[in-house]
XYZ file of C-alpha atoms in Angstrom:
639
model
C 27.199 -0.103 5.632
C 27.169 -3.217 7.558
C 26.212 -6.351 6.743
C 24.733 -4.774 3.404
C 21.703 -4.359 5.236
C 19.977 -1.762 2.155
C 20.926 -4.681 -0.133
C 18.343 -7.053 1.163
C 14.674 -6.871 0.191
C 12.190 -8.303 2.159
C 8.881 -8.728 -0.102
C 5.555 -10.249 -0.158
C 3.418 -10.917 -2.711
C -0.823 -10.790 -1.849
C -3.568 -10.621 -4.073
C -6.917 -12.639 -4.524
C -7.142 -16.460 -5.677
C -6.070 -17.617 -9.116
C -4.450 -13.496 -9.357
C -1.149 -15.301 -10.307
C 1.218 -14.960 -7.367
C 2.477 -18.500 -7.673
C 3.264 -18.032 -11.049
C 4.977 -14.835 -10.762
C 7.321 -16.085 -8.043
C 8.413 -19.360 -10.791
C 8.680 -17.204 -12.972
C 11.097 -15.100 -10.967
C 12.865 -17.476 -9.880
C 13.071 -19.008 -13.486
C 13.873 -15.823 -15.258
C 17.325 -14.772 -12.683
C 18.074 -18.518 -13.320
C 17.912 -19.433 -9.590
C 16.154 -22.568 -9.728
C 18.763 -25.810 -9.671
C 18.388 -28.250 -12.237
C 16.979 -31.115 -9.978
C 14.348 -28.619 -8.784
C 13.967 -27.993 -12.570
C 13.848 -31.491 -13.583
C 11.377 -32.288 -10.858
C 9.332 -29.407 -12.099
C 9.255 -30.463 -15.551
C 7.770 -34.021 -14.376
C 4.895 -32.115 -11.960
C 3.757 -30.716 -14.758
C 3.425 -33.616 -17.061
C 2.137 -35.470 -14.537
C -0.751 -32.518 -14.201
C -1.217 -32.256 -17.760
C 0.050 -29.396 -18.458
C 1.434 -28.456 -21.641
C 4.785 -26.159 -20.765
C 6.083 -25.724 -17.357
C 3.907 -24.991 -14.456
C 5.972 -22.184 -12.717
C 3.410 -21.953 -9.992
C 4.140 -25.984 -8.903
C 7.513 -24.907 -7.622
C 6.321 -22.555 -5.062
C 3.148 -24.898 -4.148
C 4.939 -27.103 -2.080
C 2.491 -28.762 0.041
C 0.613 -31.679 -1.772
C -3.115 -29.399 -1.034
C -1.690 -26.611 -2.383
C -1.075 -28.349 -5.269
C -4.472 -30.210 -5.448
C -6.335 -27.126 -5.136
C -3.870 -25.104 -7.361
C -4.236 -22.473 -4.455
C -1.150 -21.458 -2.032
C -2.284 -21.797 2.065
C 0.801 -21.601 3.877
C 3.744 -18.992 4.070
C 6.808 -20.129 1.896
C 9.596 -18.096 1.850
C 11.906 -18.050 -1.246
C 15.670 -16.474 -1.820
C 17.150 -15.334 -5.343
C 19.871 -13.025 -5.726
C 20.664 -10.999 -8.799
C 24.230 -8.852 -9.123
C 22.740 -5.873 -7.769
C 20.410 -7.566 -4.569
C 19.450 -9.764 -2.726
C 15.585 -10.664 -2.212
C 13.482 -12.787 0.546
C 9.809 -13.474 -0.921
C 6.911 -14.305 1.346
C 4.461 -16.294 -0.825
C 1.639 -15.759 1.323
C -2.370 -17.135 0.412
C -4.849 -15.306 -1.136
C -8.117 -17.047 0.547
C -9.360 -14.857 2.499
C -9.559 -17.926 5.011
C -5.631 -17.821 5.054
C -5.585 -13.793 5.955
C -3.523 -14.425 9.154
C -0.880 -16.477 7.044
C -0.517 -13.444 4.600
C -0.108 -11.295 7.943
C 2.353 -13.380 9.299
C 4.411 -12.839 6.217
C 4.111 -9.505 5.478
C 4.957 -8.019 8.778
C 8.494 -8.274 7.864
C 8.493 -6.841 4.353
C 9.780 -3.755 3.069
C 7.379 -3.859 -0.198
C 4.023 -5.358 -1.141
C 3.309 -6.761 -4.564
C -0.139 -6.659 -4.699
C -1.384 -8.749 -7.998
C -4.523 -7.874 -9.691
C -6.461 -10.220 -12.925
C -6.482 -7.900 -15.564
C -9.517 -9.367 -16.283
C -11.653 -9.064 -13.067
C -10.738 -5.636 -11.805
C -10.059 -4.683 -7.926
C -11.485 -7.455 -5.865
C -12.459 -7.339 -2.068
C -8.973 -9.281 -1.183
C -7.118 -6.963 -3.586
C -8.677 -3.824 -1.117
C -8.092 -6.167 2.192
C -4.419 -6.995 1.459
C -3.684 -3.107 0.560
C -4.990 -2.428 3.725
C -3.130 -5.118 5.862
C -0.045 -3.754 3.952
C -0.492 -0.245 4.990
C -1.637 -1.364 8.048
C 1.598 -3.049 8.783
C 3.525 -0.339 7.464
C 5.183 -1.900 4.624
C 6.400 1.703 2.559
C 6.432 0.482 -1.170
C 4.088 -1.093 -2.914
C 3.612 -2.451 -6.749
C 0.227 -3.360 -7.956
C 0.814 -5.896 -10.655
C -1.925 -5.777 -13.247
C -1.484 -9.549 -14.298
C -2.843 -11.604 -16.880
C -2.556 -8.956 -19.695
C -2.546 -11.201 -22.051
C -5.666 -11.974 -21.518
C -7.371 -8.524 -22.357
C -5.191 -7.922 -25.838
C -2.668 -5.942 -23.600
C -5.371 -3.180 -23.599
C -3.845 0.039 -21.778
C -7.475 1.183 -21.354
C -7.723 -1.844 -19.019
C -4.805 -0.844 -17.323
C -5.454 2.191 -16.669
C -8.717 1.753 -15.589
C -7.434 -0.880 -12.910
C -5.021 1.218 -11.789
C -7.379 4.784 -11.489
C -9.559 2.357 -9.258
C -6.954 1.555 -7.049
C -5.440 4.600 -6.764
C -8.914 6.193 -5.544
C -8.666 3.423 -2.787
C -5.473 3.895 -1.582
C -5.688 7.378 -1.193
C -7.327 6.229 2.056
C -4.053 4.489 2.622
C -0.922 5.212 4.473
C 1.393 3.739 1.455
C 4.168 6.318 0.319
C 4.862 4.383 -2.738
C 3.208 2.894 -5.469
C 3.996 1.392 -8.732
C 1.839 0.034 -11.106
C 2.876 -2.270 -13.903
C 1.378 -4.305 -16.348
C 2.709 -7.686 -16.702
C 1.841 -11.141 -17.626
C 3.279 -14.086 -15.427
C 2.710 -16.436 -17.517
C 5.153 -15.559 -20.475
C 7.292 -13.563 -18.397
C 6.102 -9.737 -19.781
C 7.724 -6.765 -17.845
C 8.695 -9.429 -15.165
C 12.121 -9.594 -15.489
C 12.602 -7.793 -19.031
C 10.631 -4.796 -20.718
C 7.722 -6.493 -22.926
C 7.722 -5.120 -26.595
C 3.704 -6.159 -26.384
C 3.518 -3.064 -23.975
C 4.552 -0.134 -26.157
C 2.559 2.213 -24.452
C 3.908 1.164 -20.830
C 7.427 3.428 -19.874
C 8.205 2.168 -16.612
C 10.346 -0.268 -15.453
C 10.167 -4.040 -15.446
C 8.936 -5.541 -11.737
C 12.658 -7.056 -11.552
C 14.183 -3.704 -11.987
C 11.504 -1.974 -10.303
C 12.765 -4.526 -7.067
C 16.499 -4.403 -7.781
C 16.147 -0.232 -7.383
C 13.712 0.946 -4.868
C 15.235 2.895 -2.379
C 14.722 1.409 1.121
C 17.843 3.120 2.806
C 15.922 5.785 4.083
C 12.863 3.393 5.827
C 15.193 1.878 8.855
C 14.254 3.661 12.342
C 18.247 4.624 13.142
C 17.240 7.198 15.698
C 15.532 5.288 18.673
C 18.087 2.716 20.109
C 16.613 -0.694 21.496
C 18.301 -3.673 22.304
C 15.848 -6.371 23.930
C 18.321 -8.967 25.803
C 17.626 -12.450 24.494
C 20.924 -14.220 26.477
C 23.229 -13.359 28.748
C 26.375 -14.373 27.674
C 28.911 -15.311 30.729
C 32.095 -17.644 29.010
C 34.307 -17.397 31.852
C 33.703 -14.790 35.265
C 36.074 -11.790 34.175
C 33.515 -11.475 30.923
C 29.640 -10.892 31.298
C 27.657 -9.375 28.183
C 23.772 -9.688 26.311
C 23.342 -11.035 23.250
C 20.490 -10.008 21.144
C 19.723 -7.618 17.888
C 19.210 -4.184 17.427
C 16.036 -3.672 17.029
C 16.287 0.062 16.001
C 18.490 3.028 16.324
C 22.639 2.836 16.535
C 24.731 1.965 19.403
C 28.503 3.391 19.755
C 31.438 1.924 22.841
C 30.934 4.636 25.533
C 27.715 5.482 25.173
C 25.702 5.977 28.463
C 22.659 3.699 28.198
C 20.203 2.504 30.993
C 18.045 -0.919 31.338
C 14.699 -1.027 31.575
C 12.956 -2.016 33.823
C 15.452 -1.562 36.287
C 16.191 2.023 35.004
C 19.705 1.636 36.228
C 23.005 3.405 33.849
C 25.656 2.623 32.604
C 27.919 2.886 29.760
C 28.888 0.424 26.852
C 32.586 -0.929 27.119
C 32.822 -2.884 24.288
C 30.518 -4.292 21.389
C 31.351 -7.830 19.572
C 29.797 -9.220 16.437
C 30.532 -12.389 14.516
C 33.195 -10.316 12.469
C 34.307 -9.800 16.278
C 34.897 -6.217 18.359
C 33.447 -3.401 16.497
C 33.290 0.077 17.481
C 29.600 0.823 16.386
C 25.826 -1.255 15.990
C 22.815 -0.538 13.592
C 19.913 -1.409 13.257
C 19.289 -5.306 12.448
C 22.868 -6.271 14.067
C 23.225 -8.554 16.028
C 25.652 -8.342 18.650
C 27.080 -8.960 22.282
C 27.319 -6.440 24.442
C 29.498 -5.628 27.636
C 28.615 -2.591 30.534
C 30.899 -1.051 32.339
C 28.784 -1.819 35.426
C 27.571 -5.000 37.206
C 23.480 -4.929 36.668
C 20.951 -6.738 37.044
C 19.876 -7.441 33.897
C 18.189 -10.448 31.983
C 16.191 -11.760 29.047
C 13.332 -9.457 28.265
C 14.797 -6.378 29.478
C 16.015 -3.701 27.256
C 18.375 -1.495 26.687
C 18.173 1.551 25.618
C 19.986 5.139 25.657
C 19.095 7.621 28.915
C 17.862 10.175 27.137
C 15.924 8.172 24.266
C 13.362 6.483 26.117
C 10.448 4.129 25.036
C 6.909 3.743 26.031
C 6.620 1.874 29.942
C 3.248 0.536 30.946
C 0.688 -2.482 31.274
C -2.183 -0.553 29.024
C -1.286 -0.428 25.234
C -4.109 0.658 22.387
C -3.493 -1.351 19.257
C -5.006 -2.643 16.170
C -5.470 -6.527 16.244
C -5.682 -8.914 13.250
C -7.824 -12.074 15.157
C -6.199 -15.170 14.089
C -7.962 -17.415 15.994
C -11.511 -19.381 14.595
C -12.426 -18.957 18.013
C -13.548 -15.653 18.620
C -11.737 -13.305 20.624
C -13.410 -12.788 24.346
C -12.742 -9.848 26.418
C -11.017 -10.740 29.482
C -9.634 -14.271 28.735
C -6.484 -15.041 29.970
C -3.854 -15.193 27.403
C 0.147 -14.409 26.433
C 1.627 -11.160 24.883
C 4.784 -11.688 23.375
C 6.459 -8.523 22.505
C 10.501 -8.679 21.244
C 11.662 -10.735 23.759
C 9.618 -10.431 26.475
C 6.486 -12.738 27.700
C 3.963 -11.496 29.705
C 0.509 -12.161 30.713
C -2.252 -10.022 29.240
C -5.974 -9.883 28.816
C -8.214 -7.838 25.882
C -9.976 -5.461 27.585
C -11.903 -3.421 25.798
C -12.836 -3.472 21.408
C -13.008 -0.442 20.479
C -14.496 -1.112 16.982
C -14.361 -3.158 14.122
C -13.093 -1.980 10.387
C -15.025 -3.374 7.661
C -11.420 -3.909 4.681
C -13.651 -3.001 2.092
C -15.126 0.625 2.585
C -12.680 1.439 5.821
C -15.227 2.403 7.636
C -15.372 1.653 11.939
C -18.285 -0.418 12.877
C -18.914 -1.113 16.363
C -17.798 -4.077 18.119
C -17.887 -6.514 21.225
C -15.572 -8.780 19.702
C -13.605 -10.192 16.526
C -14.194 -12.873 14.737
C -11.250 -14.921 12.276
C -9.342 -12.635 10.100
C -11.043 -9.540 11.606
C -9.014 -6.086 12.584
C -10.100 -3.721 14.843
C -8.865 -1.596 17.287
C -8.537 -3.100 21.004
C -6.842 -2.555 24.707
C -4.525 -4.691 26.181
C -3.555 -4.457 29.425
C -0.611 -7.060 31.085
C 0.314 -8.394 34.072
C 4.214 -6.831 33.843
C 5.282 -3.777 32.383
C 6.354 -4.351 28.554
C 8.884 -1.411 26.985
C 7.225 -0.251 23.461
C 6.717 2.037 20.993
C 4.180 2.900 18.696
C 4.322 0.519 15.710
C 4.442 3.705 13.130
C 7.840 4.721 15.041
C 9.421 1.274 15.189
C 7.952 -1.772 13.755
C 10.133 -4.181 15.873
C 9.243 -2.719 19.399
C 5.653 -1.386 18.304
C 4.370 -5.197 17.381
C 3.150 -8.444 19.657
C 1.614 -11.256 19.102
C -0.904 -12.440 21.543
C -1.084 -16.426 22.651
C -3.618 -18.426 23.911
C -2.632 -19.493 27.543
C -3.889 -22.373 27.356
C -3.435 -23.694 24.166
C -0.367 -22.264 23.298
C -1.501 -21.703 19.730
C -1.315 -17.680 18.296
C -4.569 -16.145 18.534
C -3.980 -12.614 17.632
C -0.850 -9.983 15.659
C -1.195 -6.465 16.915
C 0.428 -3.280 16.076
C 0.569 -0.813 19.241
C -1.142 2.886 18.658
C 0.286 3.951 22.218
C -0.641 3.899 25.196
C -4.415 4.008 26.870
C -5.346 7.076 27.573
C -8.738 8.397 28.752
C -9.917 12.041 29.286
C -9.058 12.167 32.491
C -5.362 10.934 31.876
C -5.085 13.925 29.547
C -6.769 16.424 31.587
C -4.632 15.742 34.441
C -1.195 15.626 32.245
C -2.097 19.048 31.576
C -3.104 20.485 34.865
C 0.206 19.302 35.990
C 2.307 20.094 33.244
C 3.187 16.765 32.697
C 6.844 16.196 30.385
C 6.418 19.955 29.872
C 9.678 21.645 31.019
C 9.172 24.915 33.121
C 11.963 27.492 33.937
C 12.682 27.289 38.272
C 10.491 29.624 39.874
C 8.306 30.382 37.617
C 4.176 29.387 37.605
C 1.809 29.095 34.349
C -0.752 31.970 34.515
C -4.468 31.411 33.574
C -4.977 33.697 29.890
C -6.544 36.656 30.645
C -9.209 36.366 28.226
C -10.946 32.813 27.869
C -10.185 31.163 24.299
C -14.118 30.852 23.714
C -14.433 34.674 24.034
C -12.066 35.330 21.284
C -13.666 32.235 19.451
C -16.761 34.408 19.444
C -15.689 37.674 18.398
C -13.194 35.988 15.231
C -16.189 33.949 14.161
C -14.328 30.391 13.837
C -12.715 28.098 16.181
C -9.156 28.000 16.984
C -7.159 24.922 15.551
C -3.881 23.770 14.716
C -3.147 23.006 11.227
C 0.186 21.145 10.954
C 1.592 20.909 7.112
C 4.391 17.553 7.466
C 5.894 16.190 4.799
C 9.166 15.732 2.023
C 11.911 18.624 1.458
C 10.138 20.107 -1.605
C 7.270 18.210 -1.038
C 5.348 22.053 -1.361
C 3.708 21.818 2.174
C 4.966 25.794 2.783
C 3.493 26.673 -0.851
C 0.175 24.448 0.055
C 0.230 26.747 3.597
C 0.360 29.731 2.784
C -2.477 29.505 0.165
C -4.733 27.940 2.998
C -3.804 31.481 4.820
C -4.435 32.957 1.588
C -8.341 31.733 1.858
C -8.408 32.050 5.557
C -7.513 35.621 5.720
C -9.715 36.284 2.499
C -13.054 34.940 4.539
C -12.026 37.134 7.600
C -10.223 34.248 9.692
C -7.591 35.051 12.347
C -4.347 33.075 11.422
C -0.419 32.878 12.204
C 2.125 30.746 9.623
C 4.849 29.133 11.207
C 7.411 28.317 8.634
C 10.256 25.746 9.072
C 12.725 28.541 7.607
C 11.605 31.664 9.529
C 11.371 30.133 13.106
C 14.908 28.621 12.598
C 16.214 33.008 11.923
C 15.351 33.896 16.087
C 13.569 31.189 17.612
C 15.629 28.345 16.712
C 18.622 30.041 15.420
C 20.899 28.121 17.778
C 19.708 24.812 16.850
C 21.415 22.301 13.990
C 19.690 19.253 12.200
C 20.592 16.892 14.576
C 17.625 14.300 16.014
C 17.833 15.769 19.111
C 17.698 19.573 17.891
C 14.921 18.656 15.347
C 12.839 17.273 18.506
C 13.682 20.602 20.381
C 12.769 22.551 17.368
C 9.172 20.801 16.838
C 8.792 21.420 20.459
C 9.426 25.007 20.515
C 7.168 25.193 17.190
C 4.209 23.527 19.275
C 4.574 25.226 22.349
C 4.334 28.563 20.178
C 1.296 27.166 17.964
C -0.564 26.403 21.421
C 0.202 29.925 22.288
C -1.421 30.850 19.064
C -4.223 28.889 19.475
C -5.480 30.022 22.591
C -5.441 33.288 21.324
C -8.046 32.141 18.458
C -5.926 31.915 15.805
C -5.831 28.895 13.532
C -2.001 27.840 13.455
C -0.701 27.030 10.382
C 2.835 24.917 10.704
C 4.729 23.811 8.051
C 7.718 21.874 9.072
C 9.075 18.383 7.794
C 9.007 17.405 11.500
C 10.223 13.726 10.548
C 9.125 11.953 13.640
C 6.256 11.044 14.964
C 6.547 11.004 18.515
C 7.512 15.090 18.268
C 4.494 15.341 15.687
C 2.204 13.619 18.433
C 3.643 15.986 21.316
C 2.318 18.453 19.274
C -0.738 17.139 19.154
C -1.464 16.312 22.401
C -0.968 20.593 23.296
C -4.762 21.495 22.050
C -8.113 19.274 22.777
C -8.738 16.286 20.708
C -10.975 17.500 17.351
C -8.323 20.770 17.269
C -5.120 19.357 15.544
C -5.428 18.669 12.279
C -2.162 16.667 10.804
C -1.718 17.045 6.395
C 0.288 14.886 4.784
C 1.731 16.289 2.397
C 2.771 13.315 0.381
C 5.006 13.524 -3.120
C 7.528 10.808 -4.228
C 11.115 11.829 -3.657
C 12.199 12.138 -6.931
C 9.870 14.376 -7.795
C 11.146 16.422 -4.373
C 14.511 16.036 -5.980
C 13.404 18.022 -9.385
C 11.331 20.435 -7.308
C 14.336 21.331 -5.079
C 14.949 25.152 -5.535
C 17.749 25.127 -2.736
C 19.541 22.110 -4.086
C 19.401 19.991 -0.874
C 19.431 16.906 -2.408
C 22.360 17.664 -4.829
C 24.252 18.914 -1.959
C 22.775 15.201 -0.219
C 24.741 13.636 -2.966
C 27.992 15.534 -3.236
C 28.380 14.765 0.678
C 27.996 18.402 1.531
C 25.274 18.278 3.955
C 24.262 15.074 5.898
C 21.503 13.908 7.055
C 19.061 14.954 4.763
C 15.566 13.424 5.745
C 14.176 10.733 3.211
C 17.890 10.275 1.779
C 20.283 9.660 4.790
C 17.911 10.100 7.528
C 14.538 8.758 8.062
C 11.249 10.297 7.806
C 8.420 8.329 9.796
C 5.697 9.023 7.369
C 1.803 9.833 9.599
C -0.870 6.507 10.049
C -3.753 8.420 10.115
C -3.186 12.170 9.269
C -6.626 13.894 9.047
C -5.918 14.763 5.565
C -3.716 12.659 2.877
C -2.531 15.591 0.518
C -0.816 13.723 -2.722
C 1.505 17.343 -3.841
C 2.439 15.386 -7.132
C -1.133 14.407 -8.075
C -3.015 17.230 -7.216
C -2.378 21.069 -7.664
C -2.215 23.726 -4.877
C -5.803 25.141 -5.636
C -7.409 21.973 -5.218
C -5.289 21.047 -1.962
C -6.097 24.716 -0.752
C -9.583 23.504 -1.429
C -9.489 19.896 0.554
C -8.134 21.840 3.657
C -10.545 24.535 3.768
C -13.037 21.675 3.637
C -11.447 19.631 6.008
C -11.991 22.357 8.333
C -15.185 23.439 7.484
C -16.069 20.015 8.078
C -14.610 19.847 11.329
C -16.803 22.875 12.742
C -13.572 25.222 13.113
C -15.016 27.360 10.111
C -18.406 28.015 10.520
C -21.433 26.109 8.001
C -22.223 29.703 7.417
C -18.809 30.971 6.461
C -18.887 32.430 2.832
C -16.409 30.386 0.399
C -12.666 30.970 0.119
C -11.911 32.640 -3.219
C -9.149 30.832 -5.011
């Protein structure tokens, strides 16, 4: 793997004031014996000098003479220790809630999240607010560190308690992965070694827990984008564009185009600082050289003809403010977006969210620290993709034009669409292909007629989630109920469409898109018959999810997440897919050598290795019932 990219962790560490994240990052650092002995020295003399009995850990991340007045941390600091097994970057990022934007700033590069909690005060309001930011920024792993345990006797009822509380709250949360562990900072307690005080604690230490988490499987290595930062021209028989890859793999002789000019071409050749290589990943970066003579220059991108991203001036996106000045619809100001400037205005808040119950509140604009969902339009198109698909080409920040100060972070939802844009897409048929000759014929009986006669609504239920995550065992007993109350249904299993349907498709990305396509296209079918569709596929990416979606009305497609940590999928696994992963028989396996872009905001989080199937069974009949597709009047599903 190049560049050991899996071998680098990028993590941040967030929690209220006085929760201990100074101290936890000394005592890293202290414990993998990575701080120099002038650093230590110097240490050793701050904290005589503050009259403190033993080492201060925290002074040696405090760096800036307030911080260390106040004892509290305001600005980012980033610190690097290795161990034999990895490498780690660690944002230290404030806890204030006045420094939110800092804590943004350096999570939005981070692969995990240590959130720290006071064993002693419980789940605060920053504790909720930084879970949030994290999921909203789509950091995969989190650990909650109950800290201070020393403090409470090392009392597993506290523990526990903290961590039942939390767990309730993130349920709300898109976080695939989360660890709790009880340490103490302070004397080093499951930080770097297992604490003997914690008998009744079997997991890992945080430094093991670090050195192991999987993160292989969380690059996008599907999408291809290379935003041009130079062009590089040494001498006139060589021309080529310098910049990283932001996503997705790149391969001599591939045909690519550049955007905006949507001109093709092919790669020649591809150089690195090791010098000519044959292929590019994700986070390379790299010189490349087209076999053709284009026009191209920084800001534009380049990307493969077949793999396109998202062109337009109107983006949807969720906005942390950073600015003390509130933002104003329709002020002038800067989006900055990879490596492309443009000018842009806010044109519309769509609401507020209020970090502490996650509930939208309207809004006409957003104060510091807010985060609500906005539009942007620009002056100049800008190449994207939604931030859940690719965190490098679905994330801007916006600048104040006149100032030149950053004012705002956002993470792109997609493009704007209104009712109209969607109506119109599918009067005309829009990106859905047709066979020559052939015209779409209105159904012969309206869907509201059939509606009427089956007693319920139509809808599409799509199941998503982990090989043996159980979304086909949680379907069919949601049929089970259905059918039992007298509701019209059709399962579409990821198995039985691929005998027939999509027998002549493999696991490639590009079949597994054509597969999910066919699959919708069939559940529409379904649905305008009456029936409620129930899919179950592991449909890994979101962009063929959202196609999906966007075949029935809004308030019809209802996406379950059908969440369960991997290595519990691994004991579950009846067909042995992920021994076979590991022997090298079968490649690609989603969540191990392929990635698996986990939903934002399904309409129903469904933990499989928390919860039993009756009780899921239940929360989806609910959902639904809720929804209006089963009517108030509907007698209960029997388990």
């Amino acid at each position: 793997m190049a560049a050991g990219a899996s071998d680098l962790l990028r993590f941040t560490t967030a929690g209220s004031v006085d929760d201990g994240k100074s101290t936890l990052i000394g005592r890293l650092l202290y414990d993998t014996k990575s701080i120099f002995e002038d650093q230590l020295e110097a240490l050793e003399g701050a904290s005589r000098r503050s009259g403190e009995d033993g080492l201060n850990l925290a002074l040696l991340t405090d760096g800036l003479r307030a911080e260390r007045e106040q004892k509290i941390t305001i600005d980012v600091a980033y610190r690097y220790f290795a161990t034999p097994r990895r490498k780690f970057i660690i944002a230290d990022t404030p806890g204030h809630e006045q420094y939110t934007r800092n804590m943004v700033t350096g999570a939005s590069t981070a692969h995990l999240a240590v959130v720290l909690v006071d064993a002693r005060k419980g789940v605060l309001t920053q504790s909720r607010r930084h879970a949030f930011i994290s999921s909203l920024l789509g950091i995969p792993h989190m650990v909650v560190a109950v800290n201070k345990m020393d403090l409470v006797d090392w009392s597993m009822d506290a523990f526990d308690e903290i961590a039942d509380e939390f767990r309730s709250f993130a349920a709300k949360l898109n976080v695939r992965d989360i660890v709790f562990i009880p340490i103490s900072a302070l004397e080093g307690d499951n930080v770097a070694r297992r604490s003997e005080r914690t008998d009744w604690y079997q997991g890992p230490s945080l430094l093991h827990h670090l050195e192991s988490v999987n993160i292989s499987a969380d690059r996008n290595l599907v999408d291809f984008r290379f935003p041009v930062q130079y062009v590089i021209r040494p001498h006139q028989d060589f021309r080529g564009f310098a910049g990283e890859v932001a996503s997705g793999t790149i391969s001599v002789g591939e045909e690519v185009v550049a955007l905006p000019s949507g001109r093709a071409t092919r790669v020649t050749q591809i150089h690195s600082a090791r010098g000519p290589v044959e292929e590019g990943l994700a986070g390379d970066p790299l010189v490349i050289g087209l076999a053709d003579d284009i026009d191209v220059s920084r800001g534009d991108m380049i990307v493969r003809r077949r793999n396109l991203p998202q062109v337009g001036r109107r983006m949807e996106a969720m906005l942390c403010w950073m600015s003390e000045t509130p933002l104003e619809v329709g002020r002038p100001l800067l989006v900055r977006h990879t490596t492309r400037a443009a000018r842009a205005y806010v044109t519309n808040v769509l609401y507020r969210i209020d970090v502490d119950t996650l509930h939208r509140e309207d809004a006409q604009t957003l104060a510091l620290n807010e985060i609500g969902r906005v539009e942007v339009e620009t002056a100049d198109p800008v190449f994207f993709d939604p931030y859940r698909v690719n965190r490098s080409t679905g994330a801007f920040v916006l600048v104040d034009a006149f100032t030149n100060t950053t004012v705002g972070a956002g993470m792109i939802r997609g493009g704007v669409q209104t009712p109209g844009d969607l109506a119109r897409a599918d009067a005309e048929g829009a990106e859905r292909p047709a066979s020559p000759d052939v015209r779409w014929e209105p159904e012969a009986l309206a869907r509201e007629e059939r509606e009427a006669r089956n007693g319920h609504r139509a809808a599409v239920v799509w199941f998503t989630g982990l090989s043996g995550s159980g979304k086909s065992t949680l379907a069919r007993a949601v049929e089970r109920r259905l059918y039992d109350i007298g509701c019209s249904t059709m399962l579409l299993d990821g198995d039985r469409v691929r005998h027939g349907l999509s027998g002549d498709l493999a696991f490639s990305p590009e079949d597994r898109t054509e597969n999910i396509r066919r699959v919708g296209e069939v559940a529409r079918l379904f649905f305008e018959q009456g029936s409620i569709a129930l899919c179950t596929f592991l449909s890994p990416y979101a962009r063929d999810r959202d196609r999906a979606r966007s075949l029935v009305p809004d308030g019809r497609f209802f996406e379950v997440y059908v969440r369960c940590d991997i290595e519990e999928c691994r004991r579950r696994d009846s067909k042995g897919l992920y021994e076979r992963a590991e022997r090298g028989e079968i490649t690609g396996l989603t969540g191990v050598t392929a990635p698996y872009e986990e939903p934002v905001s399904p309409e129903l989080l469904a933990p499989s290795d928390d919860l039993g199937v009756d009780e899921l069974a239940e929360r989806v009949v609910a959902m639904l019932r809720s929804a209006g597709i089963l009517p108030a009047g509907a007698p209960e599903a029997r388990p």
